[in-house]
Amino acid sequence: MTAKILDGKKMSAEIREAIKEKVVLLKEKGIVPGLAVILVGDNPASKVYVGQKEKGCLEAGFASFLHRLPETTSQEELLALIDKLNADKTVHGILVQLPLPRQIDPDTVLAAIRPEKDVDGFHPVNIGRLVAGLPASEPCTPKGILRLLKSTGIPLAGKEAVVIGRSNIVGKPVALMLLAESATVTICHSKTADLAEHARRADILVAAIGKPRFVTADMVKEGAVVIDVGINRLEEGLVGDVDYEPVAEKASWITPVPGGVGPMTIAMLLENTLEQAEKTGASGR
Ligand code: NDP
């Protein structure tokens, strides 16, 4: 079997186009979706991500409020800015780019964002709502993964889903979302014994590890849907966590890197911000 490609770039462009059209209608009502992005320090990868988010906002017709703070910013200073943005009616979403410098505790900072404005879906209230199966601001990368999976038309209920990676940003939330779709979910991590054995059972295999070409063809069941979340920067360019060509020979569907999950993350961030703007209107509350 040769896999069909789950084209995140194309799907993301379609979603962003639909968002743009909704923004035009919202603007007629005097509402401009606003996203505040806070970047602390000079991490080169963070700068790239923040630049992509700002570009995405502007292209969609959003207001983009970029706050660049120096590496030496104290936790109190950052919390004071978040307080201000929490109260700002023109700001519908607040995103603090991670990682933060050592002197700042990311958990304290993420918990300071008002849950409704937490368009990244990292606030403990939103995570708790996700666990409880209640409506929540869903984290962007897992939300994008589910959107890609659903586009295959394959019912998720009853499927064996194996997620490799248990981070709070990708692995755990994507596992919860697959569970909410009634898949039977296994989460693997660095201490898992016989990881390949688990992976080979998967109808849906999600790799969120951060190790280039970790998932090899012998770990994949014939006909599986393979989602590669990994972004590994090697000299040869961007490489995923999946050994793409040989795995694509066995899978029914596969996401490429780049052009798979990555572009969906920003589309979902814009969607979360738009939804918050639609809910709260110009009031931002
Ligand atoms: P983390 O480093 O936070 O988590 C990695 C996970 O992989 C951990 O749970 C770890 O297990 C597990 N792991 C590491 N080594 C092994 C191993 N040898 N065997 C089994 N499991 C292993 O990474 P993230 O979840 O934040 O990101 C994962 C990848 O996805 C990265 O490449 C990142 O760049 C990419 N990413 C892509 C996004 C996108 O938009 N496309 C968004 C976010 C991330 P343990 O917990 O035991 O240490």
Coordinates of C-alpha atoms and ligand atoms in Angstrom, one line a residue:
M1 CA 0.0 0.0 0.0
T2 CA 1.2 3.5 -0.7
A3 CA -0.1 6.1 1.6
K4 CA -2.3 9.1 0.7
I5 CA -0.9 12.3 1.9
L6 CA -2.6 14.3 4.6
D7 CA -1.9 17.7 3.3
G8 CA -1.9 20.1 6.3
K9 CA -0.6 23.0 4.2
K10 CA -3.6 22.8 1.9
M11 CA -6.1 22.2 4.7
S12 CA -4.6 25.0 6.8
A13 CA -4.9 27.4 3.8
E14 CA -8.6 26.5 3.4
I15 CA -9.3 27.0 7.1
R16 CA -7.5 30.4 7.1
E17 CA -9.4 31.5 4.1
A18 CA -12.7 30.6 5.8
I19 CA -11.5 32.5 8.9
K20 CA -10.7 35.6 6.8
E21 CA -14.2 35.6 5.5
K22 CA -15.7 35.4 9.0
V23 CA -13.4 38.2 10.1
V24 CA -14.9 40.5 7.4
L25 CA -18.4 39.8 8.7
L26 CA -17.3 40.4 12.3
K27 CA -15.6 43.7 11.4
E28 CA -19.0 44.9 10.0
K29 CA -20.3 44.5 13.6
G30 CA -17.3 46.5 14.9
I31 CA -15.4 43.4 16.2
V32 CA -11.8 42.8 15.3
P33 CA -10.3 39.5 16.7
G34 CA -7.2 40.4 18.6
L35 CA -4.3 38.1 19.6
A36 CA -1.6 39.2 22.0
V37 CA 1.7 37.3 21.7
I38 CA 4.4 37.7 24.3
L39 CA 8.0 36.8 23.5
V40 CA 10.5 36.9 26.3
G41 CA 14.2 36.8 25.3
D42 CA 16.0 36.0 22.1
N43 CA 15.4 32.2 21.5
P44 CA 15.9 32.0 17.7
A45 CA 13.2 29.2 17.2
S46 CA 10.7 31.2 19.3
K47 CA 11.3 34.3 17.2
V48 CA 10.5 32.3 14.0
Y49 CA 7.3 30.8 15.6
V50 CA 6.2 34.3 16.9
G51 CA 6.9 35.8 13.4
Q52 CA 4.7 33.1 11.8
K53 CA 1.9 33.7 14.3
E54 CA 2.0 37.5 13.7
K55 CA 2.0 36.9 9.9
G56 CA -1.0 34.5 10.3
C57 CA -2.9 37.1 12.3
L58 CA -2.4 39.9 9.9
E59 CA -3.3 37.8 6.9
A60 CA -6.5 36.8 8.6
G61 CA -7.4 40.4 9.3
F62 CA -6.8 40.1 13.1
A63 CA -5.3 42.7 15.3
S64 CA -1.8 41.4 16.3
F65 CA -0.3 42.8 19.5
L66 CA 3.3 41.6 19.8
H67 CA 5.0 42.2 23.1
R68 CA 8.8 41.6 22.9
L69 CA 10.3 41.6 26.4
P70 CA 14.0 41.4 27.3
E71 CA 15.6 38.1 28.5
T72 CA 16.0 39.7 32.0
T73 CA 12.3 40.3 32.4
S74 CA 11.1 39.3 35.9
Q75 CA 8.2 37.1 36.6
E76 CA 6.4 40.0 38.3
E77 CA 6.8 42.1 35.2
L78 CA 5.4 39.4 32.9
L79 CA 2.5 38.8 35.3
A80 CA 1.7 42.5 35.3
L81 CA 1.6 42.5 31.5
I82 CA -0.7 39.5 31.5
D83 CA -3.0 41.2 34.0
K84 CA -3.2 44.2 31.6
L85 CA -4.0 42.0 28.6
N86 CA -6.6 40.0 30.6
A87 CA -8.5 43.2 31.2
D88 CA -8.0 44.6 27.6
K89 CA -11.3 44.3 25.7
T90 CA -9.5 44.4 22.3
V91 CA -7.5 41.3 23.2
H92 CA -9.4 38.0 22.7
G93 CA -6.4 35.6 22.9
I94 CA -3.2 35.7 24.9
L95 CA -0.2 33.5 24.0
V96 CA 3.0 33.3 25.9
Q97 CA 5.7 31.8 23.7
L98 CA 7.6 29.0 25.5
P99 CA 10.2 28.3 26.6
L100 CA 10.6 31.2 29.1
P101 CA 13.9 32.3 30.7
R102 CA 15.0 30.4 33.9
Q103 CA 13.8 33.1 36.4
I104 CA 10.2 32.7 35.2
D105 CA 8.0 29.7 36.2
P106 CA 6.0 28.8 33.1
D107 CA 3.2 27.1 35.1
T108 CA 2.6 30.3 37.2
V109 CA 2.5 32.4 34.0
L110 CA 0.2 30.1 32.1
A111 CA -2.2 29.9 35.0
A112 CA -2.3 33.7 35.2
I113 CA -4.0 34.0 31.7
R114 CA -7.8 34.1 31.9
P115 CA -8.9 30.7 30.8
E116 CA -11.2 32.2 28.1
K117 CA -8.3 34.0 26.6
D118 CA -6.0 31.0 26.7
V119 CA -6.1 30.3 23.0
D120 CA -3.1 27.9 23.3
G121 CA -5.2 25.6 25.6
F122 CA -2.5 25.2 28.2
H123 CA -4.3 26.7 31.2
P124 CA -5.1 24.1 34.0
V125 CA -8.8 24.9 33.7
N126 CA -8.8 24.2 30.0
I127 CA -6.8 21.0 30.5
G128 CA -9.2 20.0 33.3
R129 CA -12.2 20.6 31.0
L130 CA -10.5 18.5 28.3
V131 CA -10.1 15.6 30.8
A132 CA -13.7 16.0 31.9
G133 CA -15.0 16.0 28.4
L134 CA -16.3 19.5 28.7
P135 CA -16.0 22.2 26.0
A136 CA -12.6 23.8 26.3
S137 CA -10.1 26.0 24.5
E138 CA -8.3 23.1 22.9
P139 CA -4.5 23.1 22.4
C140 CA -3.7 23.9 18.8
T141 CA -1.4 21.1 17.7
P142 CA -3.6 18.3 19.0
K143 CA -6.7 20.1 17.6
G144 CA -5.0 20.3 14.2
I145 CA -4.1 16.6 14.4
L146 CA -7.8 15.6 15.1
R147 CA -8.9 17.8 12.2
L148 CA -6.4 16.0 9.9
L149 CA -7.5 12.6 11.1
K150 CA -11.2 13.4 10.6
S151 CA -10.6 14.6 7.1
T152 CA -9.7 11.0 6.1
G153 CA -13.3 10.0 6.7
I154 CA -12.1 7.0 8.7
P155 CA -14.3 6.6 11.9
L156 CA -12.1 6.9 15.0
A157 CA -14.4 5.0 17.3
G158 CA -13.1 1.6 18.3
K159 CA -9.8 2.1 16.5
E160 CA -6.5 1.3 18.3
A161 CA -4.7 4.6 18.6
V162 CA -1.1 4.7 19.8
V163 CA 0.5 8.0 20.8
I164 CA 4.3 8.1 21.2
G165 CA 5.1 11.0 23.6
R166 CA 3.4 12.3 26.7
S167 CA 4.1 16.0 26.8
N168 CA 1.4 18.4 28.1
I169 CA 1.5 20.2 24.7
V170 CA 1.0 17.3 22.3
G171 CA 1.1 13.7 23.6
K172 CA -1.3 13.9 26.6
P173 CA -4.0 16.2 25.0
V174 CA -4.0 14.3 21.7
A175 CA -4.5 11.1 23.6
L176 CA -7.4 12.7 25.5
M177 CA -9.0 13.9 22.3
L178 CA -8.7 10.5 20.6
L179 CA -10.3 9.0 23.7
A180 CA -13.1 11.5 23.5
E181 CA -13.6 10.1 19.9
S182 CA -13.9 6.6 21.5
A183 CA -10.6 5.3 20.1
T184 CA -8.8 2.8 22.4
V185 CA -5.7 4.8 23.3
T186 CA -2.2 3.7 24.4
I187 CA 0.3 6.3 25.4
C188 CA 4.0 5.4 25.0
H189 CA 7.0 7.3 26.3
S190 CA 10.7 6.8 26.9
K191 CA 10.2 4.2 29.6
T192 CA 7.8 2.1 27.6
A193 CA 8.9 -1.6 27.3
D194 CA 8.4 -3.0 23.8
L195 CA 7.3 0.3 22.2
A196 CA 7.5 -1.3 18.7
E197 CA 5.1 -4.0 19.8
H198 CA 2.5 -1.3 20.9
A199 CA 3.1 0.7 17.7
R200 CA 2.5 -2.3 15.5
R201 CA -1.0 -2.6 16.9
A202 CA -2.0 0.9 16.0
D203 CA -4.6 1.8 13.4
I204 CA -3.7 5.4 14.2
L205 CA -0.1 6.1 15.1
V206 CA 0.8 9.6 16.4
A207 CA 4.6 10.3 16.8
A208 CA 5.4 13.3 19.0
I209 CA 8.8 12.5 20.2
G210 CA 11.4 14.9 18.8
K211 CA 13.8 12.2 17.5
P212 CA 14.5 12.1 13.8
R213 CA 13.0 9.1 11.9
F214 CA 12.4 7.2 15.2
V215 CA 9.3 5.4 13.8
T216 CA 10.6 2.9 11.2
A217 CA 8.5 0.8 8.8
D218 CA 8.8 -2.4 10.9
M219 CA 6.9 -0.5 13.7
V220 CA 3.9 0.3 11.5
K221 CA 0.9 -1.9 10.8
E222 CA -0.1 -2.2 7.1
G223 CA -2.8 0.4 6.4
A224 CA -2.3 2.5 9.5
V225 CA -2.9 6.2 9.6
V226 CA 0.5 7.8 10.6
I227 CA 0.6 11.3 12.0
D228 CA 4.1 12.8 12.3
V229 CA 4.3 15.7 14.8
G230 CA 8.1 15.8 15.0
I231 CA 10.1 18.8 13.8
N232 CA 13.8 18.0 13.8
R233 CA 16.2 20.5 12.3
L234 CA 19.0 18.5 10.7
E235 CA 21.7 19.8 8.2
E236 CA 19.7 18.2 5.4
G237 CA 16.6 20.2 6.4
L238 CA 13.4 19.6 8.5
V239 CA 12.8 15.9 9.3
G240 CA 9.9 14.3 11.2
D241 CA 9.9 11.6 13.8
V242 CA 8.8 9.1 11.1
D243 CA 11.1 7.4 8.6
Y244 CA 8.9 8.8 5.9
E245 CA 9.5 6.9 2.6
P246 CA 9.5 3.3 3.9
V247 CA 6.6 4.1 6.3
A248 CA 4.6 5.7 3.5
E249 CA 4.8 2.3 1.6
K250 CA 2.8 0.6 4.4
A251 CA 0.5 3.3 5.8
S252 CA -2.9 4.3 4.3
W253 CA -2.5 7.9 5.2
I254 CA 0.6 9.9 6.3
T255 CA 1.4 13.5 7.2
P256 CA 4.6 14.9 5.5
V257 CA 7.2 17.0 7.4
P258 CA 7.1 19.9 6.6
G259 CA 3.6 20.5 5.4
G260 CA 1.6 18.2 7.6
V261 CA 0.8 19.0 11.3
G262 CA 2.9 22.2 11.5
P263 CA 0.7 24.4 9.3
M264 CA -2.4 23.2 11.1
T265 CA -1.1 24.5 14.5
I266 CA -1.3 28.2 13.4
A267 CA -4.7 27.6 11.7
M268 CA -6.1 26.3 15.0
L269 CA -4.6 29.2 17.0
L270 CA -6.4 31.6 14.7
E271 CA -9.6 29.5 14.9
N272 CA -9.4 29.6 18.8
T273 CA -9.0 33.3 18.8
L274 CA -11.8 33.9 16.3
E275 CA -14.1 31.7 18.3
Q276 CA -13.3 33.7 21.4
A277 CA -14.0 37.0 19.5
E278 CA -17.3 35.6 18.3
K279 CA -18.3 34.6 21.8
T280 CA -17.4 37.8 23.6
G281 CA -17.7 40.4 20.8
A282 CA -15.9 43.7 21.2
S283 CA -16.0 43.4 24.9
G284 CA -13.2 40.8 25.0
R285 CA -14.7 39.3 28.2
Ligands
NDP1 P1 8.8 16.8 24.5 O1 10.3 16.8 24.5 O2 8.1 17.7 25.6 O3 8.2 15.3 24.7 C1 8.8 14.3 24.0 C2 8.1 13.0 24.4 O4 8.7 11.9 23.7 C3 8.3 12.7 25.9 O5 7.1 12.2 26.4 C4 9.3 11.6 25.9 O6 9.1 10.6 26.9 C5 9.1 10.9 24.6 N1 10.3 10.3 24.1 C6 11.5 10.8 24.0 N2 12.4 9.9 23.6 C7 11.7 8.7 23.5 C8 12.1 7.4 23.1 N3 13.4 7.1 22.8 N4 11.1 6.5 23.1 C9 9.9 6.8 23.5 N5 9.5 8.0 23.8 C10 10.4 9.0 23.8 O7 8.3 17.2 23.1 P2 6.9 17.8 22.5 O8 5.8 16.9 22.8 O9 6.8 19.2 22.8 O10 7.3 17.8 20.9 C11 7.5 16.5 20.3 C12 7.9 16.8 18.9 O11 6.9 17.5 18.2 C13 9.2 17.8 18.7 O12 9.9 17.4 17.6 C14 8.6 19.1 18.5 O13 9.4 20.0 17.8 C15 7.3 18.8 17.7 N6 6.2 19.7 17.8 C16 5.6 20.1 16.7 C17 4.6 21.0 16.7 C18 3.9 21.3 15.4 O14 3.2 22.3 15.3 N7 4.1 20.5 14.4 C19 4.1 21.6 17.9 C20 4.7 21.1 19.1 C21 5.8 20.2 19.0 P3 9.3 10.9 28.5 O15 8.1 11.7 28.9 O16 9.4 9.6 29.1 O17 10.6 11.7 28.6

